[in-house]
Amino acid sequence: MTNSNFPNARMVILLTLAPLACNQPSPPGSDDDAGSESMGDSTSASETGDTTADTTADTTDTGTVDEPLCAMVDGAQWNYVVTNTGGQVLGMDNTQASDTTWQGGPGWELTDSPDAMGESSVSTLIQTGDRLVRVHREEMDQVGTTAIIDYDPGFVRCSEAWTTVGVVEEYLYDRTEYDGNGLNPNLEPRGHTFEVVAIDQEITVPAGTFNCVKVERVRTVGTEAGALAWFWFAPGVGKVREERPLDMEIEELVSVSIPGGANLP
């Protein structure tokens, strides 16, 4: 993996439990860089249809997103509620970012809190060009590490290039999974296409109402080829909603805490 040096992204997030717009200003010293999702793999998903959110996409909308979509800053926390398609709450997905290094270059670790089964994960992300990619992941249970996974050249989690409706890009990578001791590697080539469905779609989540970039991801190579996922990113905020039809679950932003920025609600 070749890593490039890049400045840490910063963002300001303005969220309330009442509807609001997402055109928040960036924090002092930043107007370009920002962040995303629980960028680790949460188990969020949705029903087979894309019907649980406001899906009125402006398919003619093209142009430049004024605020960044991918926001990573040391100490930031994103909290999401996970529900099934019937609205039943399954749990919370709480993720914290911290600065780290990867192969001599800067990066971030995203630590997910343990779920109801006591399972958690730590993912390493780096910036490569306009893309934020996952390069490493460790999965744990109550006893210890259960799996170690490397991604080469990286699994795309967010991109600042998602600015024009209808653009489709495919990214290929190798996923190598080891056991908890770092042994018995299992390599699988994988690939996904990412299509920008809308760049100004309004949706409401527990944290508020946002005008979002909506992206559809389809697995093209590897197991579960054809599997869909939808992501909504609010400029200057990051991921506010995620749906995965295969799992029939939905993840929505509830609160966020950003050092030097907003601490809401």
Coordinates of N, CA, C and O in Angstrom, one line a residue, residues 1-3 39 100-103 106-108 122-128 132-138 148-157 173-176 178:
M1 N 0.9 -1.2 0.0 CA 0.0 0.0 0.0 C 0.9 1.2 0.0 O 1.8 1.4 0.8
T2 N 0.6 2.1 -0.9 CA 1.3 3.4 -0.9 C 0.5 4.5 -0.3 O -0.7 4.7 -0.7
N3 N 1.0 5.1 0.7 CA 0.2 6.1 1.4 C 0.8 7.5 1.1 O 2.0 7.7 1.0
M39 N -17.1 4.7 9.6 CA -16.4 4.2 8.4 C -15.9 2.8 8.6 O -15.4 2.2 7.7
T100 N -3.7 8.1 13.8 CA -2.8 7.0 13.8 C -1.8 7.1 12.6 O -1.9 8.1 11.9
T101 N -0.9 6.2 12.4 CA -0.1 6.1 11.3 C -0.2 4.7 10.6 O -0.5 3.7 11.3
W102 N -0.1 4.7 9.3 CA -0.2 3.4 8.6 C 1.0 3.4 7.5 O 1.0 4.3 6.7
Q103 N 1.9 2.5 7.7 CA 3.0 2.3 6.8 C 3.7 3.6 6.6 O 4.1 4.0 5.5
P106 N 0.0 9.2 7.6 CA -1.0 9.5 8.5 C -2.3 8.7 8.2 O -2.6 8.3 7.0
G107 N -3.1 8.5 9.2 CA -4.4 7.8 9.0 C -5.2 7.9 10.2 O -4.9 8.7 11.1
W108 N -6.3 7.2 10.3 CA -7.2 7.3 11.4 C -7.6 5.8 11.8 O -7.8 5.0 11.0
V122 N -11.9 -2.5 15.1 CA -11.1 -1.3 14.9 C -10.7 -1.3 13.5 O -10.1 -2.3 13.0
S123 N -11.0 -0.2 12.8 CA -10.6 -0.1 11.3 C -9.6 1.0 11.2 O -9.7 2.0 11.8
T124 N -8.7 0.8 10.2 CA -7.7 1.8 9.9 C -8.0 2.4 8.5 O -8.2 1.6 7.6
L125 N -8.2 3.7 8.4 CA -8.5 4.4 7.2 C -7.4 5.4 6.8 O -6.7 6.0 7.7
I126 N -7.2 5.6 5.5 CA -6.2 6.6 5.0 C -6.9 7.3 3.9 O -7.9 6.9 3.3
Q127 N -6.3 8.5 3.6 CA -6.8 9.3 2.5 C -5.9 9.0 1.3 O -4.6 9.0 1.4
T128 N -6.5 8.7 0.1 CA -5.7 8.5 -1.1 C -6.4 9.3 -2.2 O -7.5 8.9 -2.6
L132 N -11.4 8.3 0.7 CA -11.1 7.8 2.1 C -11.3 6.3 2.0 O -12.4 5.8 1.6
V133 N -10.3 5.5 2.3 CA -10.3 4.0 2.1 C -9.9 3.3 3.4 O -9.1 3.8 4.2
R134 N -10.5 2.1 3.6 CA -10.1 1.3 4.7 C -9.0 0.3 4.2 O -9.2 -0.3 3.2
V135 N -8.0 0.2 5.0 CA -6.8 -0.6 4.6 C -6.6 -1.8 5.6 O -5.9 -2.7 5.3
H136 N -7.2 -1.7 6.8 CA -7.0 -2.7 7.8 C -8.2 -2.7 8.7 O -8.8 -1.7 9.0
R137 N -8.4 -3.9 9.3 CA -9.5 -4.0 10.2 C -9.2 -5.2 11.2 O -8.8 -6.3 10.7
E138 N -9.5 -5.0 12.4 CA -9.4 -6.1 13.4 C -10.8 -6.3 14.1 O -11.4 -5.3 14.5
I148 N -8.4 -10.7 11.5 CA -7.6 -9.6 11.0 C -7.7 -9.5 9.5 O -7.5 -10.5 8.8
I149 N -8.0 -8.3 9.0 CA -8.4 -8.2 7.6 C -7.6 -7.1 7.0 O -7.5 -6.0 7.5
D150 N -6.9 -7.3 5.8 CA -6.3 -6.3 5.1 C -6.9 -6.1 3.7 O -7.5 -7.0 3.1
Y151 N -6.9 -4.8 3.3 CA -7.6 -4.4 2.0 C -6.5 -3.7 1.1 O -5.9 -2.7 1.6
D152 N -6.3 -4.2 -0.1 CA -5.2 -3.7 -0.9 C -5.8 -3.5 -2.3 O -6.2 -4.4 -3.0
P153 N -5.9 -2.2 -2.9 CA -5.3 -1.0 -2.3 C -6.2 -0.2 -1.4 O -5.8 0.9 -1.0
G154 N -7.3 -0.8 -0.9 CA -8.2 -0.1 0.0 C -9.6 -0.2 -0.4 O -9.9 -0.2 -1.6
F155 N -10.5 -0.3 0.6 CA -11.9 -0.4 0.4 C -12.5 1.0 0.5 O -12.5 1.6 1.6
V156 N -13.1 1.5 -0.6 CA -13.6 2.9 -0.6 C -14.7 3.0 0.4 O -15.7 2.3 0.4
R157 N -14.6 4.0 1.3 CA -15.7 4.3 2.2 C -16.4 5.7 1.9 O -17.5 5.9 2.3
Y173 N -10.3 -4.3 -5.3 CA -9.3 -4.5 -4.3 C -9.2 -6.0 -3.9 O -10.1 -6.7 -4.2
D174 N -8.2 -6.3 -3.2 CA -8.0 -7.7 -2.6 C -8.3 -7.6 -1.2 O -7.7 -6.8 -0.4
R175 N -9.2 -8.5 -0.7 CA -9.5 -8.6 0.7 C -8.8 -9.9 1.3 O -9.2 -11.0 0.8
T176 N -7.9 -9.8 2.2 CA -7.2 -10.9 2.8 C -7.6 -11.0 4.3 O -7.3 -10.1 5.0
Y178 N -7.3 -13.0 7.9 CA -6.5 -13.9 8.7 C -7.3 -14.3 9.9 O -8.2 -13.6 10.3

